[in-house]
Amino acid sequence: MSDVAPWMARQRWYAAKGGTPSLRTIARSDDVTDEVRVVTAFVIDDAATGAVLYQVPTTEHRHPVPELEHARIDTPDDGATGPDATGPDATDDATGPDATDDATAPDAPAPGSATYDGPHDLAYACWLLGRIDAGAESLTPIGPVRSARVLRGEQSNTSIICETEHSGTVIVKVFRVLHHGDNPDVTTQQALSAAGSSRVPRVFGALRGTWPDTGRPDGVASGHLAFAQEFLPGLDDAWRVALTDARNGDSFAAGAERLGAALAEVHATLADVMPTEPATSDRVRSALDTMSARLDTAAAEVPAIAEHADDVRAVYARAAEADWPALQRIHGDLHLGQVLSAPEPRGWVFLDFEGEPLRPLHERSLPDVPLRDVAGMLRSFDYVAGALAHDDDPVDAAAWAAEARSAFLDGYERGIGVDLRDHRAVLDAFELDKAVYEVVYEARNRPTWVGIPVAAVTRLVAR
């Protein structure tokens, strides 16, 4: 582990930024393909900020590979043979995908071999896509890989862009931080793609793994390790399209209406193919308790919110007495940046169904209120106007945002077949809650922008 720890500390996906990793390997799997040894290590970092489980896939070659030097983990000529090969942290009770103990492990490359970060190695990409194709969560076989490269700039995962012989360009997301349970980004998009929806990139499949977990009754945890889907390069997201239109004074009403209809299509499909449940009094109370707690935090940090706190609570009280729609799987963190503008007839394509980042993973997979997504998009239109107001050459886009919001609601209503006036009190509560969430975020991270959500809170309570 002497080489892996300093290497991990330099990676963008390493959570305890600035810290020194304290690593122990709890499981590993080994495979040999084309004389390259592929090792998947499940490594816990006992960081001061809290223990985190990482997936560390590596490849070992018999001889150094010059074109992979940028991704080398071990120190040249030190004889290392993998992320957990010889140190006291090594374990023999591996339970990862096709894991083996030392007695049955495949033959390793010769001593003096070089170890690399797996996603940067074509051999790993070929191995991984082969495992996805052969796995239980494969929807459509991907086929042979011709070339692969790592997508730059990601913070929490590593994505590999693969050119394939039969499936075009495929993006494979390798999850670095692991959690027990389904990843909602995987399962939601799998369900939509399996149902024939074109509102998400086409899903090819996913790979699941297991690892020891002494905190679970059976001592084993499982979760998604990787996810493969269609890659859609060169497309603008809806945020950029909307921002350009607003800056130029061009109406976005038609695009917003189609966006509302597209979201309604996604919600309707998810309600058909994934579990739904009624909004019980307990679930309603839980949602409103979360809103109230967030309001208390915002009021304590931003005096302008404290002035409106009673009015906000009155909106929440009205929502408590209102009729709530059935709960279902939703996007969970929807805004204009989560939607791509594809050429017609495909149109809007939705991305990143992971849900609100601050919520625990198991909560993000629970059925939720579809109006949460509607509220998130309404707030995003408001942010277009707010961003332009903060430009060096400010633009007043308030009327543009109001028109886009109205058109979006019209498209969603027609698409979903429900009059939103029947749920207006609930939608108001979720929109206010999103604005309050933004107040806390901006106050802590971008204080000069806090006026955008504060103005929204003022407007919404007045309405």
Coordinates of C-alpha atoms in Angstrom, one line a residue:
M1 CA 0.0 0.0 0.0
S2 CA 3.0 2.3 0.2
D3 CA 2.6 3.4 -3.4
V4 CA -1.2 3.5 -3.5
A5 CA -1.7 5.9 -0.6
P6 CA 0.3 8.9 -2.0
W7 CA -1.2 8.2 -5.5
M8 CA -4.7 8.2 -4.1
A9 CA -4.1 11.5 -2.3
R10 CA -3.5 13.2 -5.7
Q11 CA -6.7 11.9 -7.4
R12 CA -9.6 14.2 -8.0
W13 CA -12.0 11.6 -6.7
Y14 CA -10.2 11.2 -3.3
A15 CA -12.7 12.6 -0.8
A16 CA -10.4 13.6 2.1
K17 CA -8.7 16.4 0.2
G18 CA -5.4 17.5 1.7
G19 CA -5.2 14.4 4.0
T20 CA -2.9 11.4 4.0
P21 CA -4.8 8.2 3.2
S22 CA -4.7 5.4 5.8
L23 CA -5.6 2.4 3.8
R24 CA -6.6 -1.2 4.4
T25 CA -7.8 -3.6 1.7
I26 CA -10.9 -5.6 2.6
A27 CA -11.3 -7.6 -0.6
R28 CA -9.8 -8.0 -4.1
S29 CA -10.5 -9.8 -7.3
D30 CA -7.9 -11.0 -9.8
D31 CA -8.1 -11.9 -13.5
V32 CA -5.5 -12.3 -16.3
T33 CA -6.3 -11.3 -19.8
D34 CA -3.8 -11.1 -22.7
E35 CA -1.0 -11.4 -20.1
V36 CA -2.2 -8.4 -18.3
R37 CA -3.3 -8.9 -14.7
V38 CA -6.5 -7.0 -13.8
V39 CA -6.9 -6.4 -10.0
T40 CA -10.0 -4.8 -8.4
A41 CA -9.2 -3.8 -4.8
F42 CA -11.8 -2.7 -2.3
V43 CA -9.9 -0.3 -0.1
I44 CA -11.1 1.5 3.1
D45 CA -9.5 4.8 3.9
D46 CA -9.7 5.5 7.6
A47 CA -9.6 9.2 7.1
A48 CA -10.0 11.8 9.8
T49 CA -13.2 12.9 8.0
G50 CA -14.7 9.4 8.3
A51 CA -14.0 6.0 6.7
V52 CA -14.7 5.8 3.0
L53 CA -14.7 2.6 0.8
Y54 CA -13.0 3.0 -2.6
Q55 CA -12.8 0.8 -5.7
V56 CA -9.2 0.8 -6.9
P57 CA -8.9 -1.1 -10.3
T58 CA -5.4 -1.6 -11.5
T59 CA -3.6 -3.4 -14.3
E60 CA -0.2 -5.1 -14.0
H61 CA 2.0 -5.6 -17.1
R62 CA 5.1 -7.8 -17.3
H63 CA 7.1 -4.8 -18.6
P64 CA 6.6 -1.0 -18.3
V65 CA 4.3 0.5 -20.9
P66 CA 5.6 4.0 -21.9
E67 CA 2.2 5.3 -23.1
L68 CA 0.7 4.5 -19.6
E69 CA 3.5 6.2 -17.6
H70 CA 1.1 9.0 -16.7
A71 CA -1.1 6.5 -14.9
R72 CA 1.6 4.5 -13.2
I73 CA 1.0 3.8 -9.5
D74 CA 4.0 1.8 -8.3
T75 CA 7.5 3.3 -8.1
P76 CA 9.6 1.9 -11.0
D77 CA 11.9 -1.0 -10.1
D78 CA 10.4 -1.4 -6.6
G79 CA 9.0 -4.8 -7.4
A80 CA 5.4 -3.9 -6.5
T81 CA 2.7 -6.2 -7.8
G82 CA -0.5 -4.4 -7.0
P83 CA -2.4 -2.2 -4.6
D84 CA -2.5 -4.8 -1.8
A85 CA 0.0 -7.5 -2.8
T86 CA 2.6 -7.7 0.0
G87 CA 1.9 -5.3 2.8
P88 CA 0.3 -6.1 6.2
D89 CA -3.0 -4.8 4.9
A90 CA -3.4 -7.6 2.4
T91 CA -6.4 -9.9 2.9
D92 CA -7.3 -13.5 1.8
D93 CA -11.0 -13.3 2.4
A94 CA -11.9 -11.4 -0.8
T95 CA -15.5 -11.4 -1.9
G96 CA -15.4 -9.0 -4.8
P97 CA -16.6 -9.9 -8.3
D98 CA -15.0 -13.3 -9.2
A99 CA -12.7 -12.8 -6.2
T100 CA -10.0 -15.3 -5.4
D101 CA -7.8 -15.9 -2.4
D102 CA -4.0 -16.2 -2.8
A103 CA -4.2 -20.0 -3.2
T104 CA -6.1 -19.8 -6.4
A105 CA -5.2 -16.4 -7.9
P106 CA -4.2 -16.3 -11.5
D107 CA -0.5 -16.2 -12.3
A108 CA 0.8 -12.7 -11.9
P109 CA 3.1 -10.9 -14.3
A110 CA 6.8 -11.5 -13.8
P111 CA 8.6 -9.7 -11.0
G112 CA 9.5 -6.2 -11.9
S113 CA 6.1 -5.6 -13.5
A114 CA 4.5 -2.2 -13.7
T115 CA 1.2 -1.3 -12.1
Y116 CA -1.2 1.3 -13.6
D117 CA -4.5 2.9 -12.8
G118 CA -6.9 0.5 -14.6
P119 CA -9.3 3.0 -16.4
H120 CA -6.4 4.5 -18.3
D121 CA -5.5 1.1 -19.8
L122 CA -7.2 -0.3 -22.9
A123 CA -6.7 -3.8 -21.5
Y124 CA -8.9 -2.9 -18.5
A125 CA -11.6 -1.3 -20.6
C126 CA -11.8 -4.5 -22.7
W127 CA -12.0 -6.6 -19.6
L128 CA -14.6 -4.4 -17.9
L129 CA -16.9 -4.2 -20.9
G130 CA -16.6 -8.0 -21.3
R131 CA -17.7 -8.4 -17.7
I132 CA -20.6 -6.0 -18.2
D133 CA -21.7 -7.9 -21.3
A134 CA -21.5 -11.2 -19.5
G135 CA -23.2 -10.0 -16.4
A136 CA -26.8 -10.2 -15.1
E137 CA -27.5 -6.5 -15.7
S138 CA -26.5 -6.4 -19.4
L139 CA -29.3 -5.0 -21.6
T140 CA -27.5 -5.0 -25.0
P141 CA -24.1 -6.5 -25.7
I142 CA -21.5 -3.9 -26.4
G143 CA -19.0 -5.9 -28.4
P144 CA -15.2 -5.5 -28.9
V145 CA -13.5 -2.3 -27.9
R146 CA -11.2 -0.6 -30.5
S147 CA -9.9 2.3 -28.3
A148 CA -10.4 3.9 -24.9
R149 CA -9.6 7.1 -23.1
V150 CA -10.5 8.6 -19.7
L151 CA -12.8 11.6 -19.6
R152 CA -11.0 14.5 -17.9
G153 CA -12.4 16.8 -15.3
E154 CA -14.6 14.4 -13.2
Q155 CA -14.6 14.8 -9.5
S156 CA -16.1 11.7 -7.9
N157 CA -15.9 8.9 -10.5
T158 CA -13.8 7.9 -13.5
S159 CA -15.4 7.6 -16.9
I160 CA -13.9 5.8 -19.9
I161 CA -14.9 6.7 -23.4
C162 CA -14.7 3.6 -25.6
E163 CA -14.9 3.3 -29.3
T164 CA -16.5 -0.1 -30.1
E165 CA -17.0 -2.1 -33.2
H166 CA -20.7 -2.7 -32.9
S167 CA -22.2 -0.2 -30.4
G168 CA -20.5 3.1 -31.4
T169 CA -19.1 5.3 -28.7
V170 CA -19.8 4.0 -25.2
I171 CA -19.1 5.8 -21.9
V172 CA -18.4 3.6 -18.9
K173 CA -18.6 5.2 -15.5
V174 CA -16.4 3.5 -12.9
F175 CA -17.6 4.3 -9.4
R176 CA -14.7 5.1 -7.1
V177 CA -16.6 5.6 -3.8
L178 CA -18.8 2.6 -3.1
H179 CA -21.9 2.2 -1.0
H180 CA -24.2 -0.7 -0.2
G181 CA -27.3 -0.8 -2.3
D182 CA -28.6 0.1 -5.7
N183 CA -27.2 3.2 -7.4
P184 CA -30.3 5.2 -8.4
D185 CA -28.5 6.6 -11.5
V186 CA -28.0 3.1 -12.7
T187 CA -31.4 1.5 -11.9
T188 CA -33.5 4.5 -13.0
Q189 CA -31.8 4.8 -16.4
Q190 CA -31.8 1.0 -16.8
A191 CA -35.6 1.0 -16.3
L192 CA -36.1 3.9 -18.8
S193 CA -33.9 2.4 -21.4
A194 CA -35.3 -1.1 -21.0
A195 CA -38.8 0.5 -21.5
G196 CA -37.6 1.9 -24.9
S197 CA -37.4 5.5 -23.7
S198 CA -35.1 7.8 -25.8
R199 CA -35.1 10.4 -23.0
V200 CA -31.9 9.0 -21.5
P201 CA -28.8 7.8 -23.2
R202 CA -29.2 4.2 -24.2
V203 CA -28.0 1.9 -21.4
F204 CA -25.9 -1.2 -22.3
G205 CA -25.5 -2.6 -18.8
A206 CA -23.9 -2.4 -15.4
L207 CA -21.5 -4.4 -13.2
R208 CA -22.3 -5.2 -9.6
G209 CA -19.9 -6.5 -6.9
T210 CA -19.8 -7.7 -3.4
W211 CA -17.4 -7.0 -0.5
P212 CA -17.2 -7.8 3.3
D213 CA -19.2 -5.6 5.6
T214 CA -19.1 -6.6 9.3
G215 CA -21.9 -4.1 10.0
R216 CA -24.5 -6.0 8.0
P217 CA -26.3 -9.1 9.3
D218 CA -24.9 -11.4 6.7
G219 CA -21.5 -9.8 6.7
V220 CA -21.7 -8.9 3.0
A221 CA -22.4 -5.7 1.1
S222 CA -23.1 -5.2 -2.6
G223 CA -23.4 -2.4 -5.0
H224 CA -22.8 -1.1 -8.5
L225 CA -19.1 -0.9 -9.6
A226 CA -19.6 0.4 -13.2
F227 CA -22.2 1.5 -15.6
A228 CA -22.1 1.6 -19.5
Q229 CA -24.3 3.7 -21.7
E230 CA -24.4 5.6 -25.0
F231 CA -22.0 8.6 -25.2
L232 CA -23.5 11.8 -26.6
P233 CA -20.6 14.1 -27.4
G234 CA -20.8 17.7 -28.7
L235 CA -24.3 18.4 -27.4
D236 CA -25.1 21.6 -25.5
D237 CA -27.0 21.2 -22.2
A238 CA -30.3 23.0 -21.6
W239 CA -28.6 25.5 -19.3
R240 CA -26.3 26.8 -22.1
V241 CA -29.1 26.8 -24.6
A242 CA -31.4 28.8 -22.3
L243 CA -28.7 31.2 -21.2
T244 CA -27.8 32.0 -24.8
D245 CA -31.5 32.6 -25.7
A246 CA -32.0 34.8 -22.6
R247 CA -28.9 36.8 -23.2
N248 CA -30.0 37.4 -26.8
G249 CA -33.6 38.2 -25.9
D250 CA -34.9 35.2 -27.7
S251 CA -37.9 33.4 -26.3
F252 CA -37.4 30.0 -24.8
A253 CA -41.1 29.2 -24.5
A254 CA -41.2 26.5 -27.2
G255 CA -38.1 24.8 -25.8
A256 CA -39.4 25.0 -22.3
E257 CA -42.8 23.6 -23.3
R258 CA -41.1 20.6 -25.0
L259 CA -38.9 20.2 -21.9
G260 CA -42.0 20.1 -19.6
A261 CA -43.5 17.5 -21.9
A262 CA -40.3 15.4 -22.0
L263 CA -40.2 15.4 -18.2
A264 CA -43.8 14.3 -18.0
E265 CA -42.9 11.5 -20.4
V266 CA -40.0 10.4 -18.1
H267 CA -42.3 10.5 -15.0
A268 CA -45.0 8.5 -16.8
T269 CA -42.6 5.8 -17.9
L270 CA -41.1 5.5 -14.5
A271 CA -44.5 5.2 -12.9
D272 CA -45.3 2.4 -15.2
V273 CA -42.1 0.4 -14.8
M274 CA -40.9 1.1 -11.2
P275 CA -42.8 0.9 -7.9
T276 CA -45.1 3.6 -6.8
E277 CA -46.8 4.1 -3.5
P278 CA -49.3 6.5 -1.9
A279 CA -48.1 9.6 -0.1
T280 CA -48.9 8.5 3.4
S281 CA -49.2 10.9 6.3
D282 CA -45.8 9.7 7.6
R283 CA -44.1 10.4 4.3
V284 CA -45.7 13.8 4.0
R285 CA -44.7 14.6 7.6
S286 CA -41.1 13.5 6.9
A287 CA -40.8 15.6 3.8
L288 CA -42.2 18.7 5.6
D289 CA -39.9 18.1 8.6
T290 CA -36.9 18.1 6.3
M291 CA -38.2 21.4 4.8
S292 CA -38.6 22.9 8.2
A293 CA -35.2 21.9 9.3
R294 CA -33.6 23.4 6.2
L295 CA -35.6 26.6 6.8
D296 CA -34.3 26.9 10.4
T297 CA -30.7 26.6 9.1
A298 CA -31.3 29.3 6.4
A299 CA -33.0 31.6 8.8
A300 CA -30.1 31.3 11.3
E301 CA -27.5 32.1 8.6
V302 CA -29.3 34.7 6.4
P303 CA -31.3 37.4 8.2
A304 CA -33.4 38.1 5.0
I305 CA -34.8 34.6 5.3
A306 CA -35.5 34.9 9.0
E307 CA -37.8 37.9 8.0
H308 CA -39.9 35.6 5.8
A309 CA -39.7 32.4 8.0
D310 CA -43.3 32.6 9.3
D311 CA -44.6 33.1 5.8
V312 CA -42.6 30.1 4.5
R313 CA -43.9 28.0 7.3
A314 CA -47.5 29.0 6.3
V315 CA -46.8 27.6 2.8
Y316 CA -45.6 24.4 4.3
A317 CA -48.7 24.2 6.6
R318 CA -51.0 24.6 3.5
A319 CA -49.0 21.8 1.8
A320 CA -49.6 19.6 4.9
E321 CA -53.3 19.8 4.4
A322 CA -53.2 19.4 0.6
D323 CA -53.7 16.3 -1.6
W324 CA -50.2 14.9 -2.6
P325 CA -49.6 12.9 -5.8
A326 CA -48.5 9.3 -5.6
L327 CA -44.8 8.8 -4.9
Q328 CA -42.6 7.2 -7.6
R329 CA -39.0 7.1 -8.8
I330 CA -37.9 10.6 -10.0
H331 CA -34.7 12.3 -11.1
G332 CA -34.2 13.9 -7.7
D333 CA -31.8 16.7 -8.6
L334 CA -33.2 18.2 -11.8
H335 CA -32.0 21.4 -13.3
L336 CA -31.2 22.7 -16.8
G337 CA -27.6 21.4 -16.6
Q338 CA -28.9 17.8 -16.3
V339 CA -30.5 17.9 -19.7
L340 CA -28.9 17.6 -23.2
S341 CA -30.3 19.2 -26.3
A342 CA -30.1 16.5 -29.0
P343 CA -31.2 17.0 -32.6
E344 CA -34.9 16.5 -33.3
P345 CA -36.8 14.3 -33.4
R346 CA -35.1 13.0 -30.2
G347 CA -35.0 16.4 -28.4
W348 CA -34.3 16.7 -24.7
V349 CA -32.2 13.9 -23.0
F350 CA -31.9 13.6 -19.2
L351 CA -28.7 12.8 -17.4
D352 CA -27.5 11.9 -13.9
F353 CA -30.4 10.4 -12.0
E354 CA -28.3 10.1 -8.8
G355 CA -30.6 12.3 -6.7
E356 CA -29.8 15.0 -4.3
P357 CA -26.1 14.6 -3.4
L358 CA -26.6 15.3 0.4
R359 CA -29.2 12.6 0.8
P360 CA -28.1 9.1 1.8
L361 CA -27.9 6.6 -1.1
H362 CA -30.8 4.4 0.2
E363 CA -33.1 7.4 0.4
R364 CA -32.4 8.5 -3.2
S365 CA -33.8 5.2 -4.4
L366 CA -37.1 5.5 -2.6
P367 CA -40.2 6.7 -4.4
D368 CA -40.5 10.4 -4.1
V369 CA -42.8 13.3 -5.1
P370 CA -42.6 14.0 -8.9
L371 CA -43.3 17.7 -8.1
R372 CA -39.7 17.8 -6.7
D373 CA -38.4 17.6 -10.2
V374 CA -40.9 20.2 -11.5
A375 CA -39.8 22.6 -8.8
G376 CA -36.1 22.0 -9.5
M377 CA -36.6 23.0 -13.1
L378 CA -38.6 26.1 -12.2
R379 CA -35.8 27.3 -10.0
S380 CA -33.3 26.6 -12.8
F381 CA -35.1 29.1 -15.1
D382 CA -34.9 31.6 -12.3
Y383 CA -31.2 31.0 -12.1
V384 CA -30.7 31.8 -15.8
A385 CA -32.1 35.3 -15.1
G386 CA -30.0 35.6 -11.9
A387 CA -26.8 34.6 -13.7
L388 CA -27.3 37.2 -16.4
A389 CA -28.0 39.8 -13.8
H390 CA -24.5 39.1 -12.4
D391 CA -22.8 39.4 -15.8
D392 CA -20.2 42.1 -16.4
D393 CA -22.8 43.4 -18.9
P394 CA -26.0 42.7 -17.0
V395 CA -29.2 41.6 -18.7
D396 CA -32.7 41.8 -17.3
A397 CA -34.2 38.5 -18.1
A398 CA -37.0 38.4 -15.5
A399 CA -39.7 38.4 -18.1
W400 CA -37.9 35.8 -20.1
A401 CA -37.8 33.5 -17.0
A402 CA -41.4 34.0 -16.2
E403 CA -42.4 33.1 -19.7
A404 CA -40.2 30.0 -19.7
R405 CA -41.6 28.9 -16.3
S406 CA -45.1 29.2 -17.5
A407 CA -44.5 27.3 -20.8
F408 CA -42.6 24.6 -19.0
L409 CA -45.6 24.0 -16.6
D410 CA -48.0 24.0 -19.6
G411 CA -45.9 21.3 -21.3
Y412 CA -45.7 19.2 -18.2
E413 CA -49.4 19.5 -17.5
R414 CA -50.4 18.4 -21.0
G415 CA -47.8 15.6 -20.9
I416 CA -48.8 14.2 -17.6
G417 CA -52.5 14.7 -17.9
V418 CA -52.9 16.3 -14.5
D419 CA -54.0 19.8 -13.7
L420 CA -51.2 21.2 -11.5
R421 CA -53.6 23.5 -9.8
D422 CA -54.9 20.4 -7.9
H423 CA -51.4 20.2 -6.3
R424 CA -50.4 23.8 -6.3
A425 CA -49.8 24.0 -2.6
V426 CA -47.5 21.0 -2.7
L427 CA -45.6 22.4 -5.7
D428 CA -45.3 25.8 -3.9
A429 CA -43.8 24.0 -0.9
F430 CA -41.2 22.2 -3.0
E431 CA -40.2 25.3 -4.9
L432 CA -39.8 27.2 -1.8
D433 CA -37.8 24.5 -0.2
K434 CA -35.5 24.4 -3.2
A435 CA -35.0 28.2 -3.0
V436 CA -34.2 27.9 0.8
Y437 CA -31.7 25.1 0.0
E438 CA -30.1 27.5 -2.6
V439 CA -29.9 30.3 0.0
V440 CA -27.8 28.1 2.3
Y441 CA -25.6 27.0 -0.5
E442 CA -25.0 30.5 -1.9
A443 CA -24.4 32.0 1.6
R444 CA -21.7 29.4 2.2
N445 CA -20.1 29.2 -1.2
R446 CA -21.1 32.2 -3.4
P447 CA -22.3 35.0 -1.1
T448 CA -22.6 37.6 -3.9
W449 CA -25.3 35.3 -5.5
V450 CA -27.4 34.8 -2.4
G451 CA -29.7 37.5 -3.6
I452 CA -31.0 35.2 -6.4
P453 CA -32.7 32.6 -4.1
V454 CA -33.6 35.3 -1.4
A455 CA -35.5 37.2 -4.1
A456 CA -37.2 33.9 -5.1
V457 CA -38.3 33.3 -1.5
T458 CA -39.7 36.8 -1.3
R459 CA -41.6 36.4 -4.5
L460 CA -43.0 32.9 -3.7
V461 CA -44.3 33.8 -0.3
A462 CA -46.0 36.9 -1.7
R463 CA -47.7 34.8 -4.3

